[in-house]
Coordinates of C-alpha atoms and ligand atoms in Angstrom, one line a residue:
X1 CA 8.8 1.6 -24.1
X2 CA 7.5 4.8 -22.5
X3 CA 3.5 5.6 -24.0
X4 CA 3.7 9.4 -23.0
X5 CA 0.4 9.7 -25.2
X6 CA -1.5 8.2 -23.1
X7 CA -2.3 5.3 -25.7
X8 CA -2.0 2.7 -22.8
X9 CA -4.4 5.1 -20.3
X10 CA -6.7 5.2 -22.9
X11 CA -7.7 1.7 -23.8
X12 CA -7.6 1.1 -20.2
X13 CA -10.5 3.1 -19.7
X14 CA -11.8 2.0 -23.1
X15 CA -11.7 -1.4 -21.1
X16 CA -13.7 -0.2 -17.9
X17 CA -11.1 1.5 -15.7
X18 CA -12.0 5.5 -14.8
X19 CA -9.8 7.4 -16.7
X20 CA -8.1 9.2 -13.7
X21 CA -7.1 5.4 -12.4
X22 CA -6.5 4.6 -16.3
X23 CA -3.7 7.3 -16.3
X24 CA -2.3 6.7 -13.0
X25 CA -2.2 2.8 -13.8
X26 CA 0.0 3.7 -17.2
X27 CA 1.9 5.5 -15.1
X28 CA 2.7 2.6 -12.8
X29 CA 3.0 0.1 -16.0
X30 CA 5.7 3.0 -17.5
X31 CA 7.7 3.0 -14.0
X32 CA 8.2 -0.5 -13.8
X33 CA 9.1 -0.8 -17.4
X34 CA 11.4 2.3 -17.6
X35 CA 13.8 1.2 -14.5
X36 CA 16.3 -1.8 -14.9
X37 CA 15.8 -4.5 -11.9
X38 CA 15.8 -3.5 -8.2
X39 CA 18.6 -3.9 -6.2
X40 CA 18.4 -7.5 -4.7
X41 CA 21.1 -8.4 -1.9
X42 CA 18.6 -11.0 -0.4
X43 CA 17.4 -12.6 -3.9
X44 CA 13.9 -11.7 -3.3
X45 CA 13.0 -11.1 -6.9
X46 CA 14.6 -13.6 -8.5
X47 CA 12.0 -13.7 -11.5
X48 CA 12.0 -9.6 -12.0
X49 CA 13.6 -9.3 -15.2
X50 CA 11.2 -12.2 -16.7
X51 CA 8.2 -10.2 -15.8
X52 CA 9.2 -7.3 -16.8
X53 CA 10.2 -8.4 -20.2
X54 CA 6.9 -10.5 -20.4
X55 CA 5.2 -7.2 -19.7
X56 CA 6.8 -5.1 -22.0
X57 CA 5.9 -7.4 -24.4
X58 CA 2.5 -7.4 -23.8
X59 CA 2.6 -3.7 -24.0
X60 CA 3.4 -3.5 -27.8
X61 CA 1.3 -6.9 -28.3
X62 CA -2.0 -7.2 -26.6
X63 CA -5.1 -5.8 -24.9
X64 CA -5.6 -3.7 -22.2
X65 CA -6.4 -7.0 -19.9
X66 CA -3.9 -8.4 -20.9
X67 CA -1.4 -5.8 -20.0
X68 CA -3.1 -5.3 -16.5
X69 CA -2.8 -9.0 -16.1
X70 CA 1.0 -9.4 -16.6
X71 CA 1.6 -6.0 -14.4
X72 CA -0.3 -7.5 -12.0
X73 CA 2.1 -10.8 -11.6
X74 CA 5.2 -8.1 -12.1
X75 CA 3.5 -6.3 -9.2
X76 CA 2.6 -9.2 -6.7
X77 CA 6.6 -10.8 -7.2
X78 CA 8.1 -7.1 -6.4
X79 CA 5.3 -7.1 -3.0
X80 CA 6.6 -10.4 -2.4
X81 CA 4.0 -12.5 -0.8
X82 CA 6.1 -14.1 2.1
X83 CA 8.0 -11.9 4.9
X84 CA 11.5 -13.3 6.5
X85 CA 10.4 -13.0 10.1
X86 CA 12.8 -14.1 12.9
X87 CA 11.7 -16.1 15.7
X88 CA 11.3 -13.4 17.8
X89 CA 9.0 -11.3 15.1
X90 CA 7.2 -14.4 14.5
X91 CA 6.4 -14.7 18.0
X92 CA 4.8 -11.5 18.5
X93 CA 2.9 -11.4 15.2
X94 CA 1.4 -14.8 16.1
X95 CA 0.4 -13.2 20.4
X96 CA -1.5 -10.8 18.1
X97 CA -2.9 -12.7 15.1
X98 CA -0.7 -11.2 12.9
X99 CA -1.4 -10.9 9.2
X100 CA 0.9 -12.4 6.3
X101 CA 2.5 -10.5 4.0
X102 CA -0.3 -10.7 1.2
X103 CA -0.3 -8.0 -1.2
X104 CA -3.3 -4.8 -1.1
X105 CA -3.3 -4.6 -4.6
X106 CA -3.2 -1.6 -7.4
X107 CA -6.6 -0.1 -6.2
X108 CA -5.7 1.7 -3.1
X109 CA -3.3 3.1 -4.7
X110 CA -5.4 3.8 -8.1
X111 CA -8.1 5.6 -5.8
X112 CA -5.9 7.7 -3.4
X113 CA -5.1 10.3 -5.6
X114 CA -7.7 13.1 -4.5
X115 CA -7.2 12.3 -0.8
X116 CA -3.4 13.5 -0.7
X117 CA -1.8 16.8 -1.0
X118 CA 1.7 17.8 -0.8
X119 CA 1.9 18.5 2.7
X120 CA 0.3 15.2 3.8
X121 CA 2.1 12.7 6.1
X122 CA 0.3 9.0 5.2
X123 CA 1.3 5.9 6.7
X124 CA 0.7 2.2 6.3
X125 CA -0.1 0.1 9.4
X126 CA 1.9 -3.2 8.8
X127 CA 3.8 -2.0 5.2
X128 CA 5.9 -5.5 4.4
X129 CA 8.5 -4.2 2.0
X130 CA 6.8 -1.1 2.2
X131 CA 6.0 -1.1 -1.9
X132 CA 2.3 0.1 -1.6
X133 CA 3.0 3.5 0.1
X134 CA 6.1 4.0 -2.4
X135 CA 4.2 3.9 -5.4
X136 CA 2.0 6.4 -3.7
X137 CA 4.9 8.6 -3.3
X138 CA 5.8 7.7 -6.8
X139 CA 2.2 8.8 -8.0
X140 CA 1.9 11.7 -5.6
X141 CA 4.5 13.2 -4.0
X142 CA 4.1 14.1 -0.7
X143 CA 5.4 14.9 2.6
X144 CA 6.3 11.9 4.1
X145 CA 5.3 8.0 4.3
X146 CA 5.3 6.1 7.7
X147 CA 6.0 2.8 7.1
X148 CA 5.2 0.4 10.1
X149 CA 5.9 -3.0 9.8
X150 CA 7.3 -6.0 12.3
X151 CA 9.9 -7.7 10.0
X152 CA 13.1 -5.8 10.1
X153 CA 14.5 -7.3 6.8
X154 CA 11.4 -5.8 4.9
X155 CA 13.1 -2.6 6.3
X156 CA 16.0 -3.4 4.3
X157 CA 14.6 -4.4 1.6
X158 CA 12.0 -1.7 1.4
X159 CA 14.7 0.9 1.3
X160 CA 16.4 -1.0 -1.8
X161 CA 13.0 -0.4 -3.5
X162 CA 12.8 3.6 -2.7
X163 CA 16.1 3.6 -4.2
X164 CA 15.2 2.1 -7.3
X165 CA 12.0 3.9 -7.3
X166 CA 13.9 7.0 -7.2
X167 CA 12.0 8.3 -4.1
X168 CA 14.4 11.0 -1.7
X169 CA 15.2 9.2 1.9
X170 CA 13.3 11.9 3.7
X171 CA 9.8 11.1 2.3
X172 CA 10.0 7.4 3.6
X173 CA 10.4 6.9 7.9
X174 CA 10.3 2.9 9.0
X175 CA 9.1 2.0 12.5
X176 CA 10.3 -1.5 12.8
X177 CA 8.1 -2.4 15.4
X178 CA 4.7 -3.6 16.5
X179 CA 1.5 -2.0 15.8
X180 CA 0.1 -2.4 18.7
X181 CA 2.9 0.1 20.0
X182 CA 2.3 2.6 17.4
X183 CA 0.1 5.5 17.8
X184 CA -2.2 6.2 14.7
X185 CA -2.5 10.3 15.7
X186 CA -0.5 12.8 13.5
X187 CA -1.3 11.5 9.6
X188 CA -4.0 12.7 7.0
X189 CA -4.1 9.5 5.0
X190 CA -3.9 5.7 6.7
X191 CA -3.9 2.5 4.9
X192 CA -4.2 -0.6 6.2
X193 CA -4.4 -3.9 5.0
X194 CA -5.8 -6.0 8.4
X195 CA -2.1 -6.0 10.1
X196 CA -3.5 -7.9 12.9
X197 CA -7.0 -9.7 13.2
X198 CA -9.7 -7.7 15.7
X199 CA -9.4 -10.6 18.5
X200 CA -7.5 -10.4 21.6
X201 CA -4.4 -8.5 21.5
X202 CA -5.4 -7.3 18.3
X203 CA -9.0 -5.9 19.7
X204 CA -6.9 -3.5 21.4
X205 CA -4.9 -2.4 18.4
X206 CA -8.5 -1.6 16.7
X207 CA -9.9 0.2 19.7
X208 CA -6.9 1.9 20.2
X209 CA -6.6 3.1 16.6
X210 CA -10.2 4.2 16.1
X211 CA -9.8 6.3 19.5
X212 CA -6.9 8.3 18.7
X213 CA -7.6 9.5 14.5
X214 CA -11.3 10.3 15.7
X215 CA -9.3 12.3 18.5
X216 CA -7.5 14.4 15.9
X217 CA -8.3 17.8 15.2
X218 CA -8.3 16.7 11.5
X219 CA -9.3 13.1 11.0
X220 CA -7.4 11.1 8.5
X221 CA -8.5 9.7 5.7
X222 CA -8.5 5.7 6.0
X223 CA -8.4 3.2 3.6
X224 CA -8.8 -0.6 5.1
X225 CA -8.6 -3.6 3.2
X226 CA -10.4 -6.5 4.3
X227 CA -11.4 -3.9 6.7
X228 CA -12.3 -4.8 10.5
X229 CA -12.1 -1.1 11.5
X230 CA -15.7 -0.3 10.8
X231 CA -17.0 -1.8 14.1
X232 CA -14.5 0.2 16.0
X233 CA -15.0 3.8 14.2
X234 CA -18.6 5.6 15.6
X235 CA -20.5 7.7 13.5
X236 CA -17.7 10.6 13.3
X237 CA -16.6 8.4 10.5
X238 CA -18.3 7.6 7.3
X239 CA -17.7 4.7 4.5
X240 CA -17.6 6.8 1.1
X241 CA -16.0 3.9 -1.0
X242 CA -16.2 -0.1 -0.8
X243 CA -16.0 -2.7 -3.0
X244 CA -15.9 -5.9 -0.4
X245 CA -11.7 -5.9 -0.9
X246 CA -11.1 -2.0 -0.2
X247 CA -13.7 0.0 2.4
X248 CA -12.5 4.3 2.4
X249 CA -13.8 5.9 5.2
X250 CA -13.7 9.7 5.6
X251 CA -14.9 12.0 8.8
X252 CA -18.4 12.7 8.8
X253 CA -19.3 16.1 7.6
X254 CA -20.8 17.8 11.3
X255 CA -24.6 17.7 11.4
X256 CA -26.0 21.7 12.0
Ligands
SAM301 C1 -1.6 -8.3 4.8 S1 0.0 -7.6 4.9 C2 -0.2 -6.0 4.1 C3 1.1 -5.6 3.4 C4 0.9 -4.2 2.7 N1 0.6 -3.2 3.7 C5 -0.1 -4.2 1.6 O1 -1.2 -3.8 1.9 O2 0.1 -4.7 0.5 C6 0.1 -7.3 6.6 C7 1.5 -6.8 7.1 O3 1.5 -6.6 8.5 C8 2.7 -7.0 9.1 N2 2.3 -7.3 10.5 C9 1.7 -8.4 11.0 N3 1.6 -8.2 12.4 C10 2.2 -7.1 12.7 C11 2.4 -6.4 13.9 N4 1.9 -6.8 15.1 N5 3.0 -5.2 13.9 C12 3.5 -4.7 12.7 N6 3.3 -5.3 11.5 C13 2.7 -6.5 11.5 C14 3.0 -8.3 8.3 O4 4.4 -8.6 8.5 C15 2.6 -7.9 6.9 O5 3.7 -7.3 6.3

């Protein structure tokens, strides 16, 4: 089921994608298809093996939209779209406007290519199962992903999914905790999807954040989704990529 000549890559781009993304996004489509189902103590993907037959399917049958559109569904059940939270996790998401478990989508990680090197530590503030920085380190391998997230059993089941994704232990750390606890010094590449909203409690996580990358010596690269970080960030930071959904922001070249 494998397209090693790039046949799927290239009628992606033949449909509008760049052709960098075009070949990573095969490359996600291959990785999916190549692996049988995850490993599922808590039957959290219980349509997997549906979707992924649908999908191969629609590999040796249809268009390029097509395709994207059933990897896309196969994508969003393996994200899962609802976290178990216990009473107690509940409770402190909702004292800071915590964020549901919706999914960041394929184009963070289509885009983040040239913004990680080997030796780059990334993490994701509020990772659910912890999929999106996995496929980064499926994509491109590098030193270690921080995954920070409030739900303990998205631990678990975020470490079934390295597994299966064939990703070493040491490349993946979980903080089961609350952001607002975390410091945001010591990475070169941050995503975010909005883990809490910029009010109260969650004002302070945004102020907080913004103060300590623009104290590092290097300055991450970020990349928000549904971004509120902007207001927080001063002009040490600059947007170099939004599309309304993702906003990238990079440290200002120095002036002089
Ligand atoms: C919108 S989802 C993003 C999931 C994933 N990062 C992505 O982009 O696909 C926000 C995540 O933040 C987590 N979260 C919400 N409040 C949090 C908090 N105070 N501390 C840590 N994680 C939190 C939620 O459980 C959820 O998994």
């Amino acid at each position: 089921m494998s397209d090693p000549s790039g046949v799927l890559a290239e009628a992606f781009s033949g449909a509008g994608w760049d052709p960098e993304e075009a070949r990573r996004l095969q490359r996600l489509v291959e990785l999916f298809l190549q692996r049988p189902g995850p490993p599922d103590p808590h039957a959290s993907f219980p349509d997997f093996a549906r979707l992924r037959d649908r999908l191969g399917r629609s590999v040796e049958t249809e268009g390029p939209e097509e395709v994207e559109a059933r990897f896309l569904e196969l994508y969003a059940h393996v994200h899962m779209n609802e976290a178990p939270y216990s009473l107690e996790e509940r409770r402190r998401m909702d004292a800071a406007g915590g964020y549901w478990n919706h999914a960041g989508g394929l184009s963070p990680i289509l885009k983040a290519g040239p913004h990680i090197a080997r030796d780059t530590v990334s993490a994701d503030f509020g990772a659910g199962n912890g999929l999106q920085g996995l496929l980064l380190q499926a994509l491109d391998p590098h030193a270690r992903t921080v995954q920070i997230e409030i739900a303990a059993r998205m631990r678990d089941i975020g470490e079934g999914l390295r597994e299966w994704l064939g990703i070493p232990s040491d490349r993946i750390e979980w903080v089961v905790g609350d952001v607002l606890d975390v410091p945001a010094s010591g990475y070169g590449f941050v995503y975010l999807y909005r883990p809490v909203r910029p009010e109260g409690a969650g004002r302070a996580f945004y102020e907080r954040f913004a103060r300590e990358v623009e104290g590092e010596e290097r300055p991450p690269v970020i990349f928000s989704i549904a971004d509120c970080l902007r207001d927080f960030l001063s002009e040490r930071y600059e947007v170099f990529y939004g599309d309304g959904h993702l906003t990238c922001f990079r440290p200002a070249a120095r002036r002089g």
